[in-house]
Structure formats: C-alpha cells, structure tokens
PDB file of C-alpha atoms and ligand atoms in Angstrom:
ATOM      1  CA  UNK A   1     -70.289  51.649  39.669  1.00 64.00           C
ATOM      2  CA  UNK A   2     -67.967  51.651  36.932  1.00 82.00           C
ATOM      3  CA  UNK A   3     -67.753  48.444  34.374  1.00 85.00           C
ATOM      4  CA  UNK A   4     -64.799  46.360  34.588  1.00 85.00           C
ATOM      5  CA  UNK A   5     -63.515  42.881  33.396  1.00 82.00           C
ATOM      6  CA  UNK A   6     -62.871  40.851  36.450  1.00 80.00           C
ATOM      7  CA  UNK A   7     -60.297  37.874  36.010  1.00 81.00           C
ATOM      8  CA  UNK A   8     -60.611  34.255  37.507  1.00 80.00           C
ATOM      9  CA  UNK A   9     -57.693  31.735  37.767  1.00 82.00           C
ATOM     10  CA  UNK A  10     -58.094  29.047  35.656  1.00 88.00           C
ATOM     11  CA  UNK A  11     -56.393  26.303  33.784  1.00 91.00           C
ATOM     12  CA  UNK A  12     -55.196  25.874  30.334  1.00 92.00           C
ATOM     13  CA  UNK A  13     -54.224  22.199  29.211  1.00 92.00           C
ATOM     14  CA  UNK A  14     -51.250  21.949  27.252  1.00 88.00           C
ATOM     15  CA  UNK A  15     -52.117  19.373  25.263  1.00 89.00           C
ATOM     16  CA  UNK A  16     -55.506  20.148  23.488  1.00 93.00           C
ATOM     17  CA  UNK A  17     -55.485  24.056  24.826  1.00 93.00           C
ATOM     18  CA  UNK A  18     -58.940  23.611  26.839  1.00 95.00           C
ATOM     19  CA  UNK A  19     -59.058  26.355  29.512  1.00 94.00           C
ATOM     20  CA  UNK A  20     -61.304  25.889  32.315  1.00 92.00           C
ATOM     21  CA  UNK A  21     -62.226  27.761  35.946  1.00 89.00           C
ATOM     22  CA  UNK A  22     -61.867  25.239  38.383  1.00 85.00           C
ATOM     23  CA  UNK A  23     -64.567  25.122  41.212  1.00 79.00           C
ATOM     24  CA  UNK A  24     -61.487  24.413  43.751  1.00 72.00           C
ATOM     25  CA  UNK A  25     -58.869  26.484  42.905  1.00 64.00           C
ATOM     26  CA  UNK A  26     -56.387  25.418  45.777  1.00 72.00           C
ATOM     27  CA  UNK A  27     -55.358  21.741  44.581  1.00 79.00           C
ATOM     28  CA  UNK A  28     -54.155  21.487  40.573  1.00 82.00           C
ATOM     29  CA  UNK A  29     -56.868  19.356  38.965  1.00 88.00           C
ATOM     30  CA  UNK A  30     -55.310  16.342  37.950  1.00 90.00           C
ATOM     31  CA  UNK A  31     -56.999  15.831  33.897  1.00 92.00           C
ATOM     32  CA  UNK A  32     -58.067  18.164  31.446  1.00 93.00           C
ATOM     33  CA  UNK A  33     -61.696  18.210  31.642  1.00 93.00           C
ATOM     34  CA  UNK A  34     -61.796  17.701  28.321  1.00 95.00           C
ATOM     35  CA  UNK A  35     -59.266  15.527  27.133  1.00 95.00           C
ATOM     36  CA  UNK A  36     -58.721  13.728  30.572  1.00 94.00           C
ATOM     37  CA  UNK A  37     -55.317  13.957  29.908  1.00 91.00           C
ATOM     38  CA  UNK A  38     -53.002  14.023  33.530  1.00 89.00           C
ATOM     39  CA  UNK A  39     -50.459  15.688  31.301  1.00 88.00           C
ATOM     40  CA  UNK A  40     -52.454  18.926  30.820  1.00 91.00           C
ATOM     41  CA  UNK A  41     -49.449  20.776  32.554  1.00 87.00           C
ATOM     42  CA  UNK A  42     -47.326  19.174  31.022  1.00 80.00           C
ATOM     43  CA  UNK A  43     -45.683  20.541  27.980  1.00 73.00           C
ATOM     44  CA  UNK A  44     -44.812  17.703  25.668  1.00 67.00           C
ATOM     45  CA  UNK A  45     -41.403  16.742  25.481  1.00 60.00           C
ATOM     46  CA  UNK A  46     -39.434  16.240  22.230  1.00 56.00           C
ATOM     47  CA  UNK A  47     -37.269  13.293  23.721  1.00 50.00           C
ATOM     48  CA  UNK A  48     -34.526  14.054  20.304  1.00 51.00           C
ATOM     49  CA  UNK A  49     -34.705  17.531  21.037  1.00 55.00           C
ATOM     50  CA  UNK A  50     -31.415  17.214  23.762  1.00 67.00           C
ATOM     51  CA  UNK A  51     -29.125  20.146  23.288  1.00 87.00           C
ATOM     52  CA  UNK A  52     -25.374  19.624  24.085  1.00 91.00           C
ATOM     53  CA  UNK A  53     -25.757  21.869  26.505  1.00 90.00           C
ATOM     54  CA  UNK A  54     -28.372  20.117  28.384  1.00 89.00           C
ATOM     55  CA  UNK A  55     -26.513  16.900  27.566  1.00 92.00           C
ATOM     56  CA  UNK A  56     -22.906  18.114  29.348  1.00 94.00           C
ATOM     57  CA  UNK A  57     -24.711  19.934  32.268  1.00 93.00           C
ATOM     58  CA  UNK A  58     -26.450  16.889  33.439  1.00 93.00           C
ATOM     59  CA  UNK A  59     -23.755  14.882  33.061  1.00 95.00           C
ATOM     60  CA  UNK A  60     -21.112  16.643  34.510  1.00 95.00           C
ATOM     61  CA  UNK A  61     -23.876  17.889  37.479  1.00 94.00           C
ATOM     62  CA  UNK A  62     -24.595  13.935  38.116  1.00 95.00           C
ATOM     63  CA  UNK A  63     -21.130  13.187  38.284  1.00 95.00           C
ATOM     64  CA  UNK A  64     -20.583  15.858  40.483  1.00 93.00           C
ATOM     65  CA  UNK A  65     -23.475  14.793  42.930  1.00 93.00           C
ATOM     66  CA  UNK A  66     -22.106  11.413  43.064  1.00 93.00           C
ATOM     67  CA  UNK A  67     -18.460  12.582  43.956  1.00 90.00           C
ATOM     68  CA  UNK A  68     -17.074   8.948  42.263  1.00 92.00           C
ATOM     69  CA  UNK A  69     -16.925   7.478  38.800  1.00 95.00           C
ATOM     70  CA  UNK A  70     -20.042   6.187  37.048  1.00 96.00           C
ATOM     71  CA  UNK A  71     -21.099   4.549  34.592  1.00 96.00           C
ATOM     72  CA  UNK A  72     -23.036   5.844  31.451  1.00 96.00           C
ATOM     73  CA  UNK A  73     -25.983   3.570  32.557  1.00 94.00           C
ATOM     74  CA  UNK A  74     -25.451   5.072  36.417  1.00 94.00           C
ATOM     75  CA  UNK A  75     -25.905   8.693  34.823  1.00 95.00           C
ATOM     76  CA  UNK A  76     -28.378   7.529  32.190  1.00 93.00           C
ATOM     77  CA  UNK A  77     -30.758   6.891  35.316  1.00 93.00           C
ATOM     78  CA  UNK A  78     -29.513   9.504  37.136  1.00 93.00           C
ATOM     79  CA  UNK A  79     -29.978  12.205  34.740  1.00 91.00           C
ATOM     80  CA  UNK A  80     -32.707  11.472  33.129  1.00 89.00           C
ATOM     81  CA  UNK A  81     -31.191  12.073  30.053  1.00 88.00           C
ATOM     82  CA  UNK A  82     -32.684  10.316  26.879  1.00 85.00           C
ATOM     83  CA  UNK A  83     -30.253   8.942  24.885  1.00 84.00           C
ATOM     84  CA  UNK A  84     -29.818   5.100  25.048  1.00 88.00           C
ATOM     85  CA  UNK A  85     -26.026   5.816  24.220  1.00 88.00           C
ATOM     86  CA  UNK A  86     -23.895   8.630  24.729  1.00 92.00           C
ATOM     87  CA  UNK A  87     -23.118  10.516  21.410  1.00 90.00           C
ATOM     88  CA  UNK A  88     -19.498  10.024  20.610  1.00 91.00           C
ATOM     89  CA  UNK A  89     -19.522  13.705  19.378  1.00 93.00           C
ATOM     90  CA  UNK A  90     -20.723  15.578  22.327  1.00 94.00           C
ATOM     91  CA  UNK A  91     -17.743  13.053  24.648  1.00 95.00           C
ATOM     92  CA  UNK A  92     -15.731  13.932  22.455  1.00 95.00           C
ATOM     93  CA  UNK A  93     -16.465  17.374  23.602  1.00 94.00           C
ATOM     94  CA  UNK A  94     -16.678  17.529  26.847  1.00 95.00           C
ATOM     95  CA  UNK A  95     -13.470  15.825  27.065  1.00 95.00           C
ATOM     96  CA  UNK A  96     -11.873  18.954  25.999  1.00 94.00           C
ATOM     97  CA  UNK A  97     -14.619  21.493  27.574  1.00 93.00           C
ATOM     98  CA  UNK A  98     -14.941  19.999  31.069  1.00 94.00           C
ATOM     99  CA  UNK A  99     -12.171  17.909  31.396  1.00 94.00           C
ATOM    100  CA  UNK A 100     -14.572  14.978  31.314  1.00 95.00           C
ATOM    101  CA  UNK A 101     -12.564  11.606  31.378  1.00 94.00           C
ATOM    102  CA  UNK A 102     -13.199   8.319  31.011  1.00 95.00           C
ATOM    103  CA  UNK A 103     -11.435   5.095  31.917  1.00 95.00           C
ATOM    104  CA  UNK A 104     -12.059   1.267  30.732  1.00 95.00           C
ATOM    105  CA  UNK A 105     -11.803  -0.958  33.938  1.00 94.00           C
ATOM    106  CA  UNK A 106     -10.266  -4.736  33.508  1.00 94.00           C
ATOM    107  CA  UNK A 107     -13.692  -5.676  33.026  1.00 93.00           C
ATOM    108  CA  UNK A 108     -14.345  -3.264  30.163  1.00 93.00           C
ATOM    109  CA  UNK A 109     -16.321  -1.203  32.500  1.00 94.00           C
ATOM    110  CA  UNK A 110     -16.296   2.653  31.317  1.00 95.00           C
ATOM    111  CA  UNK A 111     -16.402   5.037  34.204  1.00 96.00           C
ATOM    112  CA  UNK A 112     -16.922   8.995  33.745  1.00 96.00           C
ATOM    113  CA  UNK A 113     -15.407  11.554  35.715  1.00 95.00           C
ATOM    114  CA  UNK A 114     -15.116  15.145  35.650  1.00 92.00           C
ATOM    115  CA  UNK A 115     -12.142  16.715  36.749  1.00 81.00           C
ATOM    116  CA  UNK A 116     -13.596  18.933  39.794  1.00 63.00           C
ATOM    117  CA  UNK A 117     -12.695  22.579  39.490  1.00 56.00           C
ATOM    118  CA  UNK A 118     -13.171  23.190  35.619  1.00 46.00           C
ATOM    119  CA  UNK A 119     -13.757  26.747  35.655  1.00 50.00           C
ATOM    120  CA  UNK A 120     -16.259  26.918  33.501  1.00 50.00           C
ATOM    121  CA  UNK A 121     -18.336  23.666  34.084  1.00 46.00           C
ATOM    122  CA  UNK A 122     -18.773  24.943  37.821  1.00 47.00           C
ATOM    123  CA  UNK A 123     -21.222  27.438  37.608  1.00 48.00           C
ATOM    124  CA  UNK A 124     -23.008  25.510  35.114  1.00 51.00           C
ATOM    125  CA  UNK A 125     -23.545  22.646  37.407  1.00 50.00           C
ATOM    126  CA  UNK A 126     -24.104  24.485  40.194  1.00 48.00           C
ATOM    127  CA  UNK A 127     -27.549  25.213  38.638  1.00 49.00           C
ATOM    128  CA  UNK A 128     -28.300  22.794  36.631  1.00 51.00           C
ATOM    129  CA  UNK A 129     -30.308  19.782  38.201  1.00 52.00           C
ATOM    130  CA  UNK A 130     -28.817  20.406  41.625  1.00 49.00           C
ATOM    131  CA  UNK A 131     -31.249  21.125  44.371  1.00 52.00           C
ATOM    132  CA  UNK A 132     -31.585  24.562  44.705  1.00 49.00           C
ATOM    133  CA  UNK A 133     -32.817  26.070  47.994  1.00 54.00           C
ATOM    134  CA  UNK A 134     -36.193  27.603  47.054  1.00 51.00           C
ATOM    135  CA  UNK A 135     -35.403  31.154  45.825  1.00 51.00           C
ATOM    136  CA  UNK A 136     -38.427  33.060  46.435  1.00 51.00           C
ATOM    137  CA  UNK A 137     -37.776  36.572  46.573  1.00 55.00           C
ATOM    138  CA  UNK A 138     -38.987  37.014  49.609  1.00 53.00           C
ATOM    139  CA  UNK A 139     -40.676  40.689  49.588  1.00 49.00           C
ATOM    140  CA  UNK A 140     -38.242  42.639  52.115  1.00 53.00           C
ATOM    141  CA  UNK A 141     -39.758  46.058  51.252  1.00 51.00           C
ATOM    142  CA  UNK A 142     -41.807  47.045  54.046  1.00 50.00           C
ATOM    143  CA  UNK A 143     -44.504  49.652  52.999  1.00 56.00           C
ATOM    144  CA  UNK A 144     -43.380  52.469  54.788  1.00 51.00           C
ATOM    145  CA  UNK A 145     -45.758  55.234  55.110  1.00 48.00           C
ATOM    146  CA  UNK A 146     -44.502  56.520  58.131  1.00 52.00           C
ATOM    147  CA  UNK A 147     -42.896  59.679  56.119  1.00 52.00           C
ATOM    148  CA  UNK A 148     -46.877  60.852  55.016  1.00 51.00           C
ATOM    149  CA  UNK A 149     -48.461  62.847  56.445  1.00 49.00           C
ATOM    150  CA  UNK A 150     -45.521  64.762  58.380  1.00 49.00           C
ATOM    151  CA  UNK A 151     -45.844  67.787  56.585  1.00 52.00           C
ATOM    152  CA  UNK A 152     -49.091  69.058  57.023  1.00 51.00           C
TER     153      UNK A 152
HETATM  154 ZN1   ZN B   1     -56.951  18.780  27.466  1.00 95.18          ZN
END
C-alpha cells in the first residue's frame, strides 16, 4: 500500500474564498458556510464593466428573438443589459456594423431593428444569449478492446 493524496469535491465561495467538503455532495449548497452568502457561486459582477461587444450581441440577439421592433426599455428587460440608457456611441456603431436601425414613431416612440442577414452579426447572435441545445460532447468512443489479445 502505496501513499497517495486522495481528492474530495468541494466548494469554494467566490466571495470570501472559503472552501468547504460538503457532507451531500449531490445538491449545490445554497450559502457559504462561512459567509452565508447565496452568492458563493457567483462571481461578482462589475455592472460598468459592459463591453461593446456584449452590448451589440445582446441587442441585436434580443431583437432577433423577438422578430419585430422594440423598444430600448423592451430590450433593456429583455437583455439584461445594465445600462439605464443606451450609449449614443456604441448606436452609433452598430448602426454601421449591424445595420441596426432605429425609427421615431408619431408618438416619439423609438423602435430598434436589425436588418436580418448582416453577415457578420449572424453568427454572433446565433450564440450569444440564444438557447443553445445542451452541447455535451457526448462520449461516442466506445472502448474497443476487441483487437487485444488476437495475437497471441
Ligand atoms: Zn463565503
């Protein structure tokens, strides 16, 4: 019997780093031990931290899901996205990245749309807060040990 470090699963809490071995290790614990915190898997968000990138791709992936015009206040909820108001800079942009366009109604309404089919925007969508199928590799390779052993 040789000696040999044997590893458990445990938990690490994200927000004050306290890592524990849970006696049930089938359901997620739901606070840090420690801090009680329910966010301990939670990484904390920096709400300003927003890239453009992230900005456009939910955007133009919410409009795309609802197939019609919205609102900023429609996508705001949608999305998920931060901001309180859209930043006039990043529009700007996407007006002349993604063909984004929008339109004042006689109420003074603004409604956003993408024009569908912007070659680049499309892949970018496609994964970006759509729901994607699960895409567990599923483990196809068959242990085959049928070849062993046959010359002997
Ligand atoms: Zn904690």
């Amino acid at each position: 019997m040789g000696k040999l470090p044997i590893t458990v699963m445990g938990f690490r809490c994200d927000r004050c780093g306290h890592e524990w071995v849970p006696r049930d290790s089938d359901s997620e614990p739901r606070v840090c031990p420690k801090c009680k915190s329910p966010y301990w898997n939670k990484p904390r968000k920096i709400a300003s931290a927003t890239s453009y990138e992230d900005f456009r791709d939910k955007i133009v992936a919410t409009l795309k899901a609802s197939g019609q015009p919205l609102t900023w206040t429609d996508i705001r909820t949608r999305s998920g996205l931060p901001q309180k108001f859209p930043n006039n800079g990043w529009v700007h942009r996407m007006e002349k990245e993604v063909g984004l366009h929008r339109q004042r109604d006689q109420h003074g309404v603004i409604h956003w749309q993408v024009r569908i089919g912007t070659p680049a925007s499309d892949r970018m969508a496609a994964n970006a807060d759509a729901p994607t199928p699960a895409q567990t590799p599923h483990s196809t390779s068959t242990p085959t040990g049928r070849k062993k052993g046959a010359v002997e």
